[in-house]
Amino acid sequence: MIWVTWRQFRTQAAVGTVALGGAAVFLLLLGLRMRADYDANLARCIAQGCAPGVVAGFEGTYATVVMIVDLVLIAVPGLLGAFWGAPLVGGELAAGTHRLAWQQSVSRARWLAVKLLLVGLAAMAVTGLLELLTTWAVNRYDVVRADRFATLAFGARGAVPVAYAAFAFTLGAAAGLLLRRPVAALGATLAVFAAFQFAAPGALRPHYIAPRTTDIRLDAATLSHAEGIVLNGSSLTIGGVALPDAWVVSAGRATGAAGREPDGDALTACLAPGQHARTVECLAEQNLQVTVHYQPSSRYWPFQLIETGLYALLTAALALLCFARIRRTL
């Protein structure tokens, strides 16, 4: 049974090996280039604090390519589930070749188990190797960025990509088994996996562990890095408030000392359209603060393990559905 499964899977395995080799070469060259740039421009000053322009220049040089690499790595499990998982059982059901296998001495459960284990482990191995290569290649960028909880970075590092691969592959196999049409199963796998990838970061991830709360003083440094300043009467909202190497889940309105309502007239006088530096300097003198809810960097691996466990449970549920379907219905 293992030999038969391998012969059916060898074309996909060859394509995957070639793609993995090409990705390895690209990531190796990217990692070497990034390390050389980091050693030449940032290694000496990173501990004491580099000039803002130097750090921003390094991030700007590699931000786009790192984003693309992370997007590709997050998409790989879905593609493996669609092109490896969906036709695994659905293809045989559509062609009718499953009847020959079931007339042999191999039981239906064993036939399905060998397919799921052999090809599923291959999908997880490919994704795991890509994750290791990516983590090594963009390590210097991650050190400078110091934002491991960023949506793309979190989903493309650590243990969760392998869990995504297990879930997507089993999802593809279940879709093929239920729909019995490989093309329809392929589309359904991509759609469901994409829905999970869009929903989980915002709907599930912030609630794994209750966030901590702290007050941040809105000084010039904090305000200069804010993504937006919105004033509505005496209500001042600062977007993009950040803490070093932590995930700010949410931030409230700006308040004065001891939580008092800020002076709306003073805030209005600070707003100078087209003069961001003057606005920041004026607001920094108002002694404002904002309450933020955040996840500290020490919770990174607990979050990784929680999300990995969540996808492992979904994978197990889909596998049980496959076995129940093949025993009772078909």
mmCIF file of N, CA, C and O in Angstrom, residues 180-254:
data_model
loop_
_atom_site.group_PDB
_atom_site.id
_atom_site.type_symbol
_atom_site.label_atom_id
_atom_site.label_comp_id
_atom_site.label_asym_id
_atom_site.label_seq_id
_atom_site.Cartn_x
_atom_site.Cartn_y
_atom_site.Cartn_z
ATOM 1 N N ARG A 180 -16.183 14.451 -4.102
ATOM 2 C CA ARG A 180 -15.873 13.415 -5.106
ATOM 3 C C ARG A 180 -15.559 14.024 -6.471
ATOM 4 O O ARG A 180 -15.645 13.343 -7.492
ATOM 5 N N ARG A 181 -15.196 15.281 -6.502
ATOM 6 C CA ARG A 181 -14.789 15.970 -7.719
ATOM 7 C C ARG A 181 -13.539 16.770 -7.396
ATOM 8 O O ARG A 181 -13.606 17.751 -6.656
ATOM 9 N N PRO A 182 -12.389 16.395 -7.930
ATOM 10 C CA PRO A 182 -11.129 17.037 -7.554
ATOM 11 C C PRO A 182 -11.112 18.550 -7.773
ATOM 12 O O PRO A 182 -10.586 19.300 -6.935
ATOM 13 N N VAL A 183 -11.665 19.018 -8.885
ATOM 14 C CA VAL A 183 -11.628 20.460 -9.158
ATOM 15 C C VAL A 183 -12.487 21.221 -8.152
ATOM 16 O O VAL A 183 -12.069 22.258 -7.613
ATOM 17 N N ALA A 184 -13.670 20.720 -7.875
ATOM 18 C CA ALA A 184 -14.529 21.364 -6.880
ATOM 19 C C ALA A 184 -13.883 21.317 -5.501
ATOM 20 O O ALA A 184 -13.942 22.294 -4.735
ATOM 21 N N ALA A 185 -13.264 20.185 -5.173
ATOM 22 C CA ALA A 185 -12.588 20.063 -3.881
ATOM 23 C C ALA A 185 -11.410 21.015 -3.784
ATOM 24 O O ALA A 185 -11.149 21.591 -2.717
ATOM 25 N N LEU A 186 -10.699 21.208 -4.881
ATOM 26 C CA LEU A 186 -9.569 22.145 -4.903
ATOM 27 C C LEU A 186 -10.043 23.551 -4.575
ATOM 28 O O LEU A 186 -9.464 24.247 -3.729
ATOM 29 N N GLY A 187 -11.104 24.000 -5.255
ATOM 30 C CA GLY A 187 -11.623 25.342 -4.991
ATOM 31 C C GLY A 187 -12.145 25.502 -3.579
ATOM 32 O O GLY A 187 -11.915 26.532 -2.930
ATOM 33 N N ALA A 188 -12.851 24.489 -3.079
ATOM 34 C CA ALA A 188 -13.385 24.557 -1.720
ATOM 35 C C ALA A 188 -12.264 24.611 -0.683
ATOM 36 O O ALA A 188 -12.356 25.352 0.303
ATOM 37 N N THR A 189 -11.194 23.855 -0.920
ATOM 38 C CA THR A 189 -10.062 23.861 0.014
ATOM 39 C C THR A 189 -9.420 25.232 0.089
ATOM 40 O O THR A 189 -9.151 25.755 1.179
ATOM 41 N N LEU A 190 -9.161 25.842 -1.060
ATOM 42 C CA LEU A 190 -8.557 27.178 -1.080
ATOM 43 C C LEU A 190 -9.460 28.200 -0.405
ATOM 44 O O LEU A 190 -8.983 29.064 0.349
ATOM 45 N N ALA A 191 -10.769 28.124 -0.658
ATOM 46 C CA ALA A 191 -11.696 29.096 -0.086
ATOM 47 C C ALA A 191 -11.768 28.977 1.432
ATOM 48 O O ALA A 191 -11.698 29.982 2.156
ATOM 49 N N VAL A 192 -11.904 27.743 1.943
ATOM 50 C CA VAL A 192 -12.027 27.553 3.393
ATOM 51 C C VAL A 192 -10.720 27.905 4.095
ATOM 52 O O VAL A 192 -10.727 28.561 5.148
ATOM 53 N N PHE A 193 -9.583 27.487 3.512
ATOM 54 C CA PHE A 193 -8.304 27.795 4.143
ATOM 55 C C PHE A 193 -8.074 29.305 4.173
ATOM 56 O O PHE A 193 -7.614 29.853 5.188
ATOM 57 N N ALA A 194 -8.380 30.002 3.075
ATOM 58 C CA ALA A 194 -8.217 31.453 3.051
ATOM 59 C C ALA A 194 -9.111 32.124 4.086
ATOM 60 O O ALA A 194 -8.696 33.090 4.750
ATOM 61 N N ALA A 195 -10.339 31.617 4.247
ATOM 62 C CA ALA A 195 -11.243 32.191 5.245
ATOM 63 C C ALA A 195 -10.665 32.052 6.652
ATOM 64 O O ALA A 195 -10.729 32.999 7.458
ATOM 65 N N PHE A 196 -10.089 30.895 6.960
ATOM 66 C CA PHE A 196 -9.469 30.708 8.271
ATOM 67 C C PHE A 196 -8.282 31.653 8.449
ATOM 68 O O PHE A 196 -8.097 32.232 9.532
ATOM 69 N N GLN A 197 -7.482 31.819 7.407
ATOM 70 C CA GLN A 197 -6.293 32.655 7.520
ATOM 71 C C GLN A 197 -6.653 34.123 7.690
ATOM 72 O O GLN A 197 -5.922 34.871 8.345
ATOM 73 N N PHE A 198 -7.758 34.548 7.115
ATOM 74 C CA PHE A 198 -8.191 35.934 7.289
ATOM 75 C C PHE A 198 -8.862 36.147 8.637
ATOM 76 O O PHE A 198 -8.721 37.212 9.250
ATOM 77 N N ALA A 199 -9.602 35.149 9.113
ATOM 78 C CA ALA A 199 -10.389 35.323 10.321
ATOM 79 C C ALA A 199 -9.578 35.130 11.595
ATOM 80 O O ALA A 199 -9.769 35.860 12.582
ATOM 81 N N ALA A 200 -8.671 34.162 11.610
ATOM 82 C CA ALA A 200 -7.980 33.805 12.852
ATOM 83 C C ALA A 200 -7.189 34.954 13.475
ATOM 84 O O ALA A 200 -7.275 35.159 14.697
ATOM 85 N N PRO A 201 -6.391 35.728 12.723
ATOM 86 C CA PRO A 201 -5.603 36.782 13.372
ATOM 87 C C PRO A 201 -6.432 37.820 14.111
ATOM 88 O O PRO A 201 -6.015 38.316 15.159
ATOM 89 N N GLY A 202 -7.603 38.161 13.593
ATOM 90 C CA GLY A 202 -8.405 39.190 14.237
ATOM 91 C C GLY A 202 -9.474 38.658 15.166
ATOM 92 O O GLY A 202 -9.750 39.254 16.216
ATOM 93 N N ALA A 203 -10.066 37.519 14.817
ATOM 94 C CA ALA A 203 -11.193 37.004 15.588
ATOM 95 C C ALA A 203 -10.777 36.062 16.716
ATOM 96 O O ALA A 203 -11.456 35.988 17.747
ATOM 97 N N LEU A 204 -9.686 35.332 16.532
ATOM 98 C CA LEU A 204 -9.291 34.331 17.518
ATOM 99 C C LEU A 204 -8.024 34.710 18.285
ATOM 100 O O LEU A 204 -7.991 34.633 19.507
ATOM 101 N N ARG A 205 -6.991 35.091 17.558
ATOM 102 C CA ARG A 205 -5.682 35.272 18.181
ATOM 103 C C ARG A 205 -5.671 36.273 19.338
ATOM 104 O O ARG A 205 -5.007 36.013 20.359
ATOM 105 N N PRO A 206 -6.361 37.408 19.261
ATOM 106 C CA PRO A 206 -6.297 38.345 20.398
ATOM 107 C C PRO A 206 -6.874 37.789 21.694
ATOM 108 O O PRO A 206 -6.617 38.346 22.771
ATOM 109 N N HIS A 207 -7.641 36.695 21.609
ATOM 110 C CA HIS A 207 -8.341 36.189 22.793
ATOM 111 C C HIS A 207 -7.724 34.922 23.374
ATOM 112 O O HIS A 207 -8.300 34.321 24.273
ATOM 113 N N TYR A 208 -6.580 34.507 22.879
ATOM 114 C CA TYR A 208 -5.954 33.293 23.423
ATOM 115 C C TYR A 208 -5.630 33.469 24.907
ATOM 116 O O TYR A 208 -5.852 32.563 25.711
ATOM 117 N N ILE A 209 -5.077 34.617 25.264
ATOM 118 C CA ILE A 209 -4.744 34.944 26.653
ATOM 119 C C ILE A 209 -5.202 36.375 26.896
ATOM 120 O O ILE A 209 -5.031 37.241 26.027
ATOM 121 N N ALA A 210 -5.775 36.635 28.067
ATOM 122 C CA ALA A 210 -6.236 37.988 28.381
ATOM 123 C C ALA A 210 -5.063 38.969 28.326
ATOM 124 O O ALA A 210 -4.003 38.711 28.910
ATOM 125 N N PRO A 211 -5.212 40.092 27.626
ATOM 126 C CA PRO A 211 -4.094 41.031 27.494
ATOM 127 C C PRO A 211 -3.813 41.781 28.793
ATOM 128 O O PRO A 211 -4.674 41.891 29.671
ATOM 129 N N ARG A 212 -2.602 42.280 28.888
ATOM 130 C CA ARG A 212 -2.237 43.158 29.987
ATOM 131 C C ARG A 212 -2.612 44.599 29.643
ATOM 132 O O ARG A 212 -2.872 44.927 28.488
ATOM 133 N N THR A 213 -2.627 45.456 30.669
ATOM 134 C CA THR A 213 -3.010 46.853 30.477
ATOM 135 C C THR A 213 -1.939 47.758 31.068
ATOM 136 O O THR A 213 -1.406 47.477 32.149
ATOM 137 N N THR A 214 -1.634 48.828 30.371
ATOM 138 C CA THR A 214 -0.683 49.805 30.869
ATOM 139 C C THR A 214 -1.011 51.162 30.277
ATOM 140 O O THR A 214 -1.748 51.263 29.287
ATOM 141 N N ASP A 215 -0.473 52.214 30.887
ATOM 142 C CA ASP A 215 -0.631 53.576 30.378
ATOM 143 C C ASP A 215 0.664 54.022 29.707
ATOM 144 O O ASP A 215 1.757 53.830 30.255
ATOM 145 N N ILE A 216 0.534 54.620 28.536
ATOM 146 C CA ILE A 216 1.689 55.111 27.788
ATOM 147 C C ILE A 216 1.595 56.628 27.707
ATOM 148 O O ILE A 216 0.554 57.176 27.302
ATOM 149 N N ARG A 217 2.655 57.287 28.086
ATOM 150 C CA ARG A 217 2.692 58.746 27.962
ATOM 151 C C ARG A 217 2.911 59.121 26.506
ATOM 152 O O ARG A 217 3.781 58.569 25.829
ATOM 153 N N LEU A 218 2.122 60.061 26.038
ATOM 154 C CA LEU A 218 2.228 60.487 24.643
ATOM 155 C C LEU A 218 3.281 61.576 24.514
ATOM 156 O O LEU A 218 2.982 62.775 24.383
ATOM 157 N N ASP A 219 4.543 61.133 24.543
ATOM 158 C CA ASP A 219 5.636 62.085 24.353
ATOM 159 C C ASP A 219 5.907 62.240 22.862
ATOM 160 O O ASP A 219 5.239 61.653 22.010
ATOM 161 N N ALA A 220 6.915 63.040 22.538
ATOM 162 C CA ALA A 220 7.194 63.336 21.130
ATOM 163 C C ALA A 220 7.585 62.081 20.356
ATOM 164 O O ALA A 220 7.195 61.906 19.203
ATOM 165 N N ALA A 221 8.362 61.174 20.994
ATOM 166 C CA ALA A 221 8.800 59.960 20.300
ATOM 167 C C ALA A 221 7.616 59.060 19.956
ATOM 168 O O ALA A 221 7.509 58.526 18.852
ATOM 169 N N THR A 222 6.690 58.897 20.917
ATOM 170 C CA THR A 222 5.519 58.054 20.678
ATOM 171 C C THR A 222 4.616 58.649 19.607
ATOM 172 O O THR A 222 4.146 57.963 18.700
ATOM 173 N N LEU A 223 4.372 59.957 19.688
ATOM 174 C CA LEU A 223 3.488 60.611 18.729
ATOM 175 C C LEU A 223 4.085 60.645 17.332
ATOM 176 O O LEU A 223 3.358 60.555 16.339
ATOM 177 N N SER A 224 5.406 60.764 17.230
ATOM 178 C CA SER A 224 6.031 60.841 15.910
ATOM 179 C C SER A 224 5.911 59.532 15.142
ATOM 180 O O SER A 224 5.968 59.517 13.915
ATOM 181 N N HIS A 225 5.748 58.401 15.868
ATOM 182 C CA HIS A 225 5.609 57.101 15.223
ATOM 183 C C HIS A 225 4.144 56.661 15.106
ATOM 184 O O HIS A 225 3.863 55.562 14.630
ATOM 185 N N ALA A 226 3.205 57.513 15.546
ATOM 186 C CA ALA A 226 1.794 57.164 15.468
ATOM 187 C C ALA A 226 1.341 57.139 14.011
ATOM 188 O O ALA A 226 1.841 57.886 13.166
ATOM 189 N N GLU A 227 0.370 56.270 13.735
ATOM 190 C CA GLU A 227 -0.128 56.134 12.368
ATOM 191 C C GLU A 227 -1.277 57.090 12.063
ATOM 192 O O GLU A 227 -1.659 57.243 10.904
ATOM 193 N N GLY A 228 -1.799 57.732 13.071
ATOM 194 C CA GLY A 228 -2.891 58.670 12.822
ATOM 195 C C GLY A 228 -3.267 59.417 14.089
ATOM 196 O O GLY A 228 -3.184 58.880 15.195
ATOM 197 N N ILE A 229 -3.647 60.701 13.943
ATOM 198 C CA ILE A 229 -4.082 61.533 15.058
ATOM 199 C C ILE A 229 -5.449 62.098 14.688
ATOM 200 O O ILE A 229 -5.572 62.858 13.722
ATOM 201 N N VAL A 230 -6.488 61.693 15.432
ATOM 202 C CA VAL A 230 -7.851 62.102 15.118
ATOM 203 C C VAL A 230 -8.434 62.835 16.324
ATOM 204 O O VAL A 230 -8.450 62.295 17.439
ATOM 205 N N LEU A 231 -8.914 64.065 16.091
ATOM 206 C CA LEU A 231 -9.498 64.879 17.159
ATOM 207 C C LEU A 231 -10.972 65.121 16.857
ATOM 208 O O LEU A 231 -11.332 65.578 15.775
ATOM 209 N N ASN A 232 -11.827 64.792 17.825
ATOM 210 C CA ASN A 232 -13.255 65.045 17.717
ATOM 211 C C ASN A 232 -13.706 65.724 19.002
ATOM 212 O O ASN A 232 -13.986 65.065 20.003
ATOM 213 N N GLY A 233 -13.758 67.059 18.982
ATOM 214 C CA GLY A 233 -14.023 67.816 20.198
ATOM 215 C C GLY A 233 -12.853 67.695 21.145
ATOM 216 O O GLY A 233 -11.730 68.090 20.832
ATOM 217 N N SER A 234 -13.099 67.136 22.328
ATOM 218 C CA SER A 234 -12.012 66.906 23.288
ATOM 219 C C SER A 234 -11.560 65.451 23.278
ATOM 220 O O SER A 234 -10.766 65.040 24.126
ATOM 221 N N SER A 235 -12.063 64.664 22.328
ATOM 222 C CA SER A 235 -11.695 63.253 22.222
ATOM 223 C C SER A 235 -10.557 63.109 21.223
ATOM 224 O O SER A 235 -10.746 63.331 20.019
ATOM 225 N N LEU A 236 -9.398 62.713 21.710
ATOM 226 C CA LEU A 236 -8.216 62.556 20.875
ATOM 227 C C LEU A 236 -7.881 61.065 20.777
ATOM 228 O O LEU A 236 -7.676 60.409 21.793
ATOM 229 N N THR A 237 -7.846 60.538 19.557
ATOM 230 C CA THR A 237 -7.514 59.134 19.325
ATOM 231 C C THR A 237 -6.208 59.052 18.571
ATOM 232 O O THR A 237 -6.035 59.710 17.537
ATOM 233 N N ILE A 238 -5.278 58.257 19.094
ATOM 234 C CA ILE A 238 -3.962 58.083 18.477
ATOM 235 C C ILE A 238 -3.892 56.672 17.905
ATOM 236 O O ILE A 238 -4.021 55.689 18.631
ATOM 237 N N GLY A 239 -3.701 56.559 16.597
ATOM 238 C CA GLY A 239 -3.608 55.254 15.956
ATOM 239 C C GLY A 239 -2.180 54.763 15.882
ATOM 240 O O GLY A 239 -1.230 55.550 15.772
ATOM 241 N N GLY A 240 -2.005 53.457 15.965
ATOM 242 C CA GLY A 240 -0.674 52.881 15.807
ATOM 243 C C GLY A 240 0.246 53.072 16.993
ATOM 244 O O GLY A 240 1.468 53.130 16.830
ATOM 245 N N VAL A 241 -0.310 53.173 18.211
ATOM 246 C CA VAL A 241 0.538 53.256 19.400
ATOM 247 C C VAL A 241 1.270 51.930 19.566
ATOM 248 O O VAL A 241 0.672 50.859 19.465
ATOM 249 N N ALA A 242 2.579 51.999 19.795
ATOM 250 C CA ALA A 242 3.390 50.779 19.832
ATOM 251 C C ALA A 242 4.161 50.670 21.134
ATOM 252 O O ALA A 242 4.507 51.674 21.761
ATOM 253 N N LEU A 243 4.413 49.420 21.528
ATOM 254 C CA LEU A 243 5.322 49.098 22.624
ATOM 255 C C LEU A 243 6.449 48.242 22.059
ATOM 256 O O LEU A 243 6.213 47.420 21.171
ATOM 257 N N PRO A 244 7.668 48.406 22.566
ATOM 258 C CA PRO A 244 8.791 47.629 22.026
ATOM 259 C C PRO A 244 8.556 46.124 22.127
ATOM 260 O O PRO A 244 8.281 45.607 23.209
ATOM 261 N N ASP A 245 8.633 45.424 20.982
ATOM 262 C CA ASP A 245 8.534 43.968 20.913
ATOM 263 C C ASP A 245 7.312 43.430 21.652
ATOM 264 O O ASP A 245 7.373 42.432 22.364
ATOM 265 N N ALA A 246 6.182 44.112 21.474
ATOM 266 C CA ALA A 246 4.930 43.667 22.079
ATOM 267 C C ALA A 246 3.810 43.933 21.074
ATOM 268 O O ALA A 246 3.967 44.694 20.129
ATOM 269 N N TRP A 247 2.696 43.281 21.296
ATOM 270 C CA TRP A 247 1.548 43.428 20.418
ATOM 271 C C TRP A 247 0.495 44.266 21.130
ATOM 272 O O TRP A 247 -0.110 43.832 22.100
ATOM 273 N N VAL A 248 0.275 45.478 20.634
ATOM 274 C CA VAL A 248 -0.759 46.345 21.187
ATOM 275 C C VAL A 248 -2.085 45.940 20.553
ATOM 276 O O VAL A 248 -2.325 46.174 19.369
ATOM 277 N N VAL A 249 -2.941 45.312 21.358
ATOM 278 C CA VAL A 249 -4.216 44.809 20.854
ATOM 279 C C VAL A 249 -5.193 45.952 20.613
ATOM 280 O O VAL A 249 -5.888 46.008 19.594
ATOM 281 N N SER A 250 -5.252 46.899 21.544
ATOM 282 C CA SER A 250 -6.155 48.039 21.399
ATOM 283 C C SER A 250 -5.656 49.182 22.265
ATOM 284 O O SER A 250 -4.910 48.972 23.230
ATOM 285 N N ALA A 251 -6.077 50.384 21.919
ATOM 286 C CA ALA A 251 -5.708 51.584 22.674
ATOM 287 C C ALA A 251 -6.936 52.469 22.816
ATOM 288 O O ALA A 251 -7.733 52.594 21.878
ATOM 289 N N GLY A 252 -7.087 53.056 23.980
ATOM 290 C CA GLY A 252 -8.238 53.921 24.226
ATOM 291 C C GLY A 252 -7.979 55.352 23.796
ATOM 292 O O GLY A 252 -7.015 55.664 23.086
ATOM 293 N N ARG A 253 -8.846 56.245 24.240
ATOM 294 C CA ARG A 253 -8.683 57.663 23.924
ATOM 295 C C ARG A 253 -7.613 58.265 24.823
ATOM 296 O O ARG A 253 -7.364 57.807 25.932
ATOM 297 N N ALA A 254 -7.003 59.331 24.341
ATOM 298 C CA ALA A 254 -5.997 60.038 25.127
ATOM 299 C C ALA A 254 -6.677 60.800 26.262
ATOM 300 O O ALA A 254 -7.753 61.374 26.088
#
